[in-house]
Amino acid sequence: MLIIIGLLLIIIGIQLRRGKWYGIVAGNNFKDKPIEIQKKGALGASSITLLVGSFLIIIYILDFFGIQTGFLIIPVLVIVIPYSFFLYINILNTSLNMENKDSI
């Protein structure tokens, strides 16, 4: 199950990076947001999905060979969570700046 979810997340990350699903990530179902906001949101989401997908595949490989994977929670807590918060804050700042430019 880990390898299936990991591969699906990697495929989703690749599609987001290629620009296929910009509107889904940016909440732009009605094409009312500028493409720059959509690109920023898709880039951040694709980075996170690629990272988590590859992390799940690494856990599966290590578990398959019988290596203890309990120590892998440290990279998740130290790297992935602060990185995702940084991306979300950056995306929100970008979208707020774009909306402020539109209102001027």
Coordinates of N, CA, C and O in Angstrom, one line a residue:
M1 N 0.8 -1.2 0.0 CA 0.0 0.0 0.0 C 0.9 1.3 0.0 O 0.5 2.3 -0.6
L2 N 2.0 1.2 0.7 CA 2.9 2.4 0.7 C 3.4 2.7 -0.6 O 3.5 3.9 -1.0
I3 N 3.8 1.7 -1.4 CA 4.4 1.9 -2.7 C 3.3 2.5 -3.7 O 3.6 3.3 -4.5
I4 N 2.1 2.0 -3.5 CA 1.0 2.5 -4.4 C 0.7 4.0 -4.1 O 0.6 4.8 -5.0
I5 N 0.6 4.3 -2.8 CA 0.3 5.7 -2.5 C 1.5 6.6 -2.8 O 1.3 7.7 -3.3
G6 N 2.7 6.1 -2.6 CA 3.9 6.8 -3.0 C 4.0 7.1 -4.5 O 4.3 8.3 -4.9
L7 N 3.7 6.1 -5.3 CA 3.7 6.3 -6.8 C 2.6 7.3 -7.2 O 2.8 8.1 -8.1
L8 N 1.4 7.2 -6.6 CA 0.4 8.1 -6.9 C 0.7 9.5 -6.6 O 0.4 10.5 -7.3
L9 N 1.3 9.7 -5.4 CA 1.7 11.1 -5.0 C 2.8 11.6 -6.0 O 2.8 12.8 -6.3
I10 N 3.7 10.8 -6.4 CA 4.8 11.2 -7.4 C 4.1 11.6 -8.7 O 4.5 12.6 -9.3
I11 N 3.2 10.8 -9.2 CA 2.5 11.1 -10.4 C 1.7 12.4 -10.3 O 1.7 13.3 -11.2
I12 N 1.0 12.6 -9.2 CA 0.3 13.9 -8.9 C 1.3 15.1 -8.9 O 1.0 16.1 -9.5
G13 N 2.5 14.9 -8.3 CA 3.5 15.9 -8.2 C 4.0 16.3 -9.6 O 4.2 17.5 -9.9
I14 N 4.2 15.3 -10.4 CA 4.7 15.5 -11.8 C 3.6 16.3 -12.6 O 3.9 17.2 -13.3
Q15 N 2.3 15.9 -12.5 CA 1.3 16.6 -13.2 C 1.1 18.0 -12.7 O 0.9 18.9 -13.5
L16 N 1.3 18.3 -11.4 CA 1.2 19.6 -10.9 C 2.4 20.5 -11.4 O 2.2 21.6 -11.8
R17 N 3.6 19.9 -11.5 CA 4.7 20.6 -11.9 C 4.6 20.9 -13.4 O 5.1 21.9 -13.9
R18 N 4.0 20.0 -14.2 CA 3.8 20.3 -15.6 C 2.7 21.3 -15.9 O 2.6 21.8 -17.1
G19 N 1.9 21.6 -14.9 CA 0.9 22.7 -15.1 C -0.4 22.1 -15.5 O -1.3 22.9 -16.0
K20 N -0.7 20.9 -15.4 CA -1.9 20.3 -15.8 C -3.1 20.6 -14.9 O -4.2 20.8 -15.3
W21 N -2.8 20.7 -13.6 CA -3.9 20.9 -12.6 C -3.7 22.2 -11.8 O -3.9 22.2 -10.6
Y22 N -3.4 23.3 -12.4 CA -3.2 24.6 -11.7 C -4.4 25.0 -11.0 O -4.4 25.4 -9.8
G23 N -5.5 24.9 -11.6 CA -6.8 25.4 -11.1 C -7.2 24.6 -9.8 O -7.8 25.2 -8.9
I24 N -7.0 23.3 -9.8 CA -7.4 22.5 -8.6 C -6.6 23.0 -7.4 O -7.2 23.1 -6.3
V25 N -5.3 23.2 -7.5 CA -4.5 23.5 -6.4 C -4.8 24.9 -5.9 O -4.9 25.2 -4.7
A26 N -5.0 25.9 -6.8 CA -5.2 27.3 -6.4 C -6.6 27.6 -6.0 O -7.0 28.7 -5.7
G27 N -7.5 26.6 -6.1 CA -8.9 26.8 -5.8 C -9.5 27.7 -6.9 O -10.4 28.5 -6.6
N28 N -9.1 27.5 -8.1 CA -9.5 28.4 -9.2 C -10.4 27.6 -10.1 O -10.1 27.4 -11.3
N29 N -11.5 27.2 -9.6 CA -12.4 26.4 -10.5 C -13.1 27.2 -11.5 O -13.6 26.7 -12.5
F30 N -13.2 28.5 -11.3 CA -13.9 29.4 -12.3 C -13.0 30.3 -13.1 O -13.4 31.3 -13.6
K31 N -11.7 30.0 -13.0 CA -10.7 30.8 -13.8 C -10.7 32.3 -13.5 O -10.5 33.1 -14.3
D32 N -10.8 32.6 -12.2 CA -10.8 34.0 -11.8 C -9.6 34.5 -11.1 O -9.4 35.7 -10.9
K33 N -8.6 33.6 -10.9 CA -7.3 34.1 -10.3 C -6.2 34.1 -11.4 O -6.3 33.4 -12.4
P34 N -5.3 35.0 -11.2 CA -4.2 35.2 -12.2 C -3.3 33.9 -12.3 O -3.2 33.2 -11.3
I35 N -2.7 33.7 -13.4 CA -1.9 32.5 -13.6 C -0.7 32.4 -12.7 O -0.2 31.3 -12.3
E36 N -0.2 33.6 -12.3 CA 1.0 33.6 -11.4 C 0.7 33.0 -10.0 O 1.5 32.2 -9.5
I37 N -0.5 33.3 -9.5 CA -0.9 32.6 -8.2 C -1.1 31.1 -8.4 O -0.7 30.4 -7.6
Q38 N -1.6 30.7 -9.5 CA -1.8 29.3 -9.8 C -0.5 28.6 -9.9 O -0.3 27.5 -9.4
K39 N 0.5 29.2 -10.6 CA 1.8 28.6 -10.7 C 2.5 28.4 -9.4 O 3.1 27.4 -9.1
K40 N 2.4 29.5 -8.5 CA 3.1 29.4 -7.2 C 2.5 28.3 -6.4 O 3.2 27.5 -5.7
G41 N 1.1 28.2 -6.4 CA 0.5 27.2 -5.6 C 0.8 25.8 -6.1 O 1.0 24.9 -5.3
A42 N 0.8 25.6 -7.4 CA 1.1 24.3 -8.0 C 2.6 23.9 -7.7 O 2.8 22.7 -7.5
L43 N 3.5 24.9 -7.8 CA 4.9 24.5 -7.5 C 5.1 24.1 -6.1 O 5.8 23.1 -5.8
G44 N 4.5 24.8 -5.1 CA 4.6 24.4 -3.7 C 3.9 23.0 -3.5 O 4.5 22.2 -2.8
A45 N 2.8 22.8 -4.0 CA 2.1 21.5 -3.8 C 2.8 20.4 -4.5 O 2.9 19.3 -3.9
S46 N 3.4 20.6 -5.7 CA 4.1 19.6 -6.3 C 5.4 19.2 -5.6 O 5.8 18.0 -5.5
S47 N 6.1 20.2 -5.0 CA 7.3 19.9 -4.2 C 6.9 19.0 -3.0 O 7.6 18.1 -2.7
I48 N 5.8 19.3 -2.3 CA 5.4 18.6 -1.2 C 5.0 17.2 -1.5 O 5.4 16.2 -0.9
T49 N 4.2 17.0 -2.6 CA 3.8 15.7 -3.0 C 4.9 14.8 -3.5 O 5.0 13.6 -3.2
L50 N 5.9 15.4 -4.2 CA 7.1 14.6 -4.6 C 7.9 14.2 -3.4 O 8.4 13.1 -3.4
L51 N 8.0 15.1 -2.5 CA 8.8 14.8 -1.3 C 8.2 13.7 -0.5 O 8.8 12.7 -0.1
V52 N 6.9 13.8 -0.2 CA 6.2 12.8 0.6 C 6.1 11.4 -0.2 O 6.2 10.4 0.4
G53 N 5.8 11.5 -1.5 CA 5.8 10.2 -2.3 C 7.1 9.5 -2.3 O 7.2 8.3 -2.1
S54 N 8.2 10.2 -2.4 CA 9.5 9.5 -2.4 C 9.8 9.1 -1.0 O 10.5 8.0 -0.8
F55 N 9.4 9.8 0.0 CA 9.6 9.4 1.4 C 8.9 8.0 1.7 O 9.4 7.1 2.3
L56 N 7.7 7.9 1.2 CA 6.9 6.7 1.4 C 7.6 5.5 0.7 O 7.6 4.4 1.2
I57 N 8.1 5.7 -0.5 CA 8.8 4.6 -1.2 C 10.0 4.2 -0.5 O 10.4 3.0 -0.4
I58 N 10.8 5.2 0.1 CA 12.0 4.9 0.8 C 11.6 4.1 2.1 O 12.3 3.1 2.4
I59 N 10.5 4.4 2.7 CA 10.1 3.7 3.9 C 9.7 2.2 3.5 O 10.1 1.3 4.2
Y60 N 9.0 2.1 2.4 CA 8.7 0.7 1.9 C 10.0 -0.1 1.6 O 10.0 -1.3 2.0
I61 N 10.9 0.5 1.0 CA 12.2 -0.2 0.6 C 12.9 -0.6 1.9 O 13.4 -1.8 2.0
L62 N 13.0 0.3 2.8 CA 13.7 0.0 4.1 C 12.9 -1.1 4.9 O 13.6 -2.0 5.5
D63 N 11.6 -1.0 4.9 CA 10.8 -2.0 5.6 C 10.9 -3.4 4.9 O 10.9 -4.4 5.6
F64 N 11.0 -3.4 3.6 CA 11.1 -4.6 2.8 C 12.4 -5.4 3.2 O 12.4 -6.6 3.3
F65 N 13.5 -4.6 3.4 CA 14.8 -5.3 3.8 C 14.9 -5.4 5.2 O 16.0 -5.9 5.7
G66 N 13.9 -5.1 6.0 CA 14.0 -5.3 7.5 C 14.7 -4.3 8.3 O 15.1 -4.6 9.4
I67 N 15.0 -3.2 7.7 CA 15.7 -2.1 8.4 C 14.7 -1.3 9.2 O 13.6 -1.0 8.7
Q68 N 15.0 -1.0 10.5 CA 14.1 -0.3 11.3 C 13.8 1.1 10.7 O 14.8 1.8 10.4
T69 N 12.6 1.5 10.6 CA 12.2 2.8 10.1 C 11.7 3.8 11.1 O 11.2 4.8 10.7
G70 N 11.8 3.5 12.3 CA 11.3 4.4 13.4 C 12.1 5.7 13.4 O 11.5 6.7 13.8
F71 N 13.3 5.6 13.1 CA 14.1 6.8 13.1 C 13.8 7.8 12.0 O 14.2 9.0 12.0
L72 N 13.0 7.4 11.0 CA 12.7 8.3 9.9 C 11.7 9.4 10.3 O 11.4 10.3 9.5
I73 N 11.1 9.3 11.5 CA 10.2 10.4 11.9 C 10.9 11.7 12.1 O 10.3 12.8 12.0
I74 N 12.2 11.6 12.4 CA 13.0 12.8 12.6 C 13.1 13.7 11.4 O 12.8 14.9 11.4
P75 N 13.4 13.2 10.2 CA 13.3 14.0 9.0 C 12.0 14.6 8.7 O 11.9 15.7 8.2
V76 N 10.9 13.9 9.0 CA 9.6 14.4 8.8 C 9.3 15.6 9.7 O 8.9 16.7 9.2
L77 N 9.7 15.5 10.9 CA 9.4 16.6 11.9 C 10.3 17.8 11.6 O 9.9 18.9 11.7
V78 N 11.6 17.5 11.3 CA 12.6 18.6 11.2 C 12.6 19.2 9.8 O 12.8 20.4 9.7
I79 N 12.3 18.5 8.7 CA 12.4 19.0 7.4 C 11.0 19.3 6.7 O 10.8 20.4 6.2
V80 N 10.2 18.3 6.7 CA 9.0 18.4 5.9 C 8.0 19.4 6.4 O 7.4 20.2 5.7
I81 N 7.7 19.3 7.7 CA 6.7 20.2 8.3 C 7.1 21.6 8.3 O 6.3 22.5 7.8
P82 N 8.3 22.0 8.7 CA 8.6 23.5 8.5 C 8.7 23.9 7.0 O 8.3 25.0 6.7
Y83 N 9.1 23.0 6.2 CA 9.1 23.4 4.7 C 7.7 23.6 4.2 O 7.5 24.6 3.4
S84 N 6.8 22.8 4.6 CA 5.4 23.0 4.1 C 4.8 24.3 4.7 O 4.1 25.0 4.0
F85 N 5.1 24.6 5.9 CA 4.6 25.8 6.5 C 5.2 27.0 5.8 O 4.5 28.0 5.5
F86 N 6.5 26.9 5.5 CA 7.2 28.0 4.7 C 6.5 28.2 3.4 O 6.3 29.3 2.9
L87 N 6.2 27.1 2.7 CA 5.6 27.2 1.3 C 4.2 27.8 1.4 O 3.8 28.7 0.6
Y88 N 3.4 27.4 2.4 CA 2.1 27.9 2.6 C 2.1 29.4 2.9 O 1.3 30.2 2.3
I89 N 3.0 29.8 3.8 CA 3.1 31.3 4.1 C 3.5 32.1 2.9 O 3.0 33.1 2.6
N90 N 4.5 31.5 2.1 CA 5.0 32.2 0.9 C 3.9 32.3 -0.1 O 3.7 33.4 -0.8
I91 N 3.1 31.3 -0.3 CA 2.0 31.3 -1.3 C 0.9 32.3 -0.8 O 0.4 33.0 -1.7
L92 N 0.6 32.3 0.5 CA -0.4 33.3 0.9 C 0.1 34.7 0.8 O -0.7 35.6 0.4
N93 N 1.3 35.0 1.0 CA 1.9 36.3 0.8 C 1.8 36.7 -0.6 O 1.5 37.9 -0.9
T94 N 2.2 35.8 -1.5 CA 2.1 36.1 -2.9 C 0.7 36.4 -3.4 O 0.5 37.3 -4.1
S95 N -0.2 35.6 -2.9 CA -1.6 35.8 -3.4 C -2.2 37.1 -2.8 O -2.9 37.8 -3.5
L96 N -1.8 37.4 -1.6 CA -2.3 38.7 -1.0 C -1.7 39.9 -1.7 O -2.3 40.9 -1.9
N97 N -0.4 39.8 -2.1 CA 0.2 40.9 -2.9 C -0.4 41.0 -4.2 O -0.6 42.1 -4.7
M98 N -0.8 39.9 -4.9 CA -1.4 40.0 -6.2 C -2.8 40.6 -6.1 O -3.2 41.4 -6.9
E99 N -3.5 40.3 -5.0 CA -4.9 40.8 -4.8 C -4.8 42.3 -4.5 O -5.6 43.1 -4.9
N100 N -3.8 42.7 -3.8 CA -3.6 44.2 -3.5 C -3.2 45.0 -4.7 O -3.6 46.1 -4.9
K101 N -2.5 44.3 -5.6 CA -2.1 45.0 -6.9 C -3.4 45.2 -7.8 O -3.5 46.2 -8.5
D102 N -4.2 44.2 -7.7 CA -5.5 44.2 -8.5 C -6.4 45.3 -8.0 O -7.1 45.9 -8.8
S103 N -6.4 45.6 -6.7 CA -7.4 46.5 -6.2 C -6.9 48.0 -6.3 O -7.7 48.9 -6.1
I104 N -5.6 48.2 -6.6 CA -5.1 49.5 -6.8 C -5.5 50.1 -8.1 O -5.8 49.7 -9.1

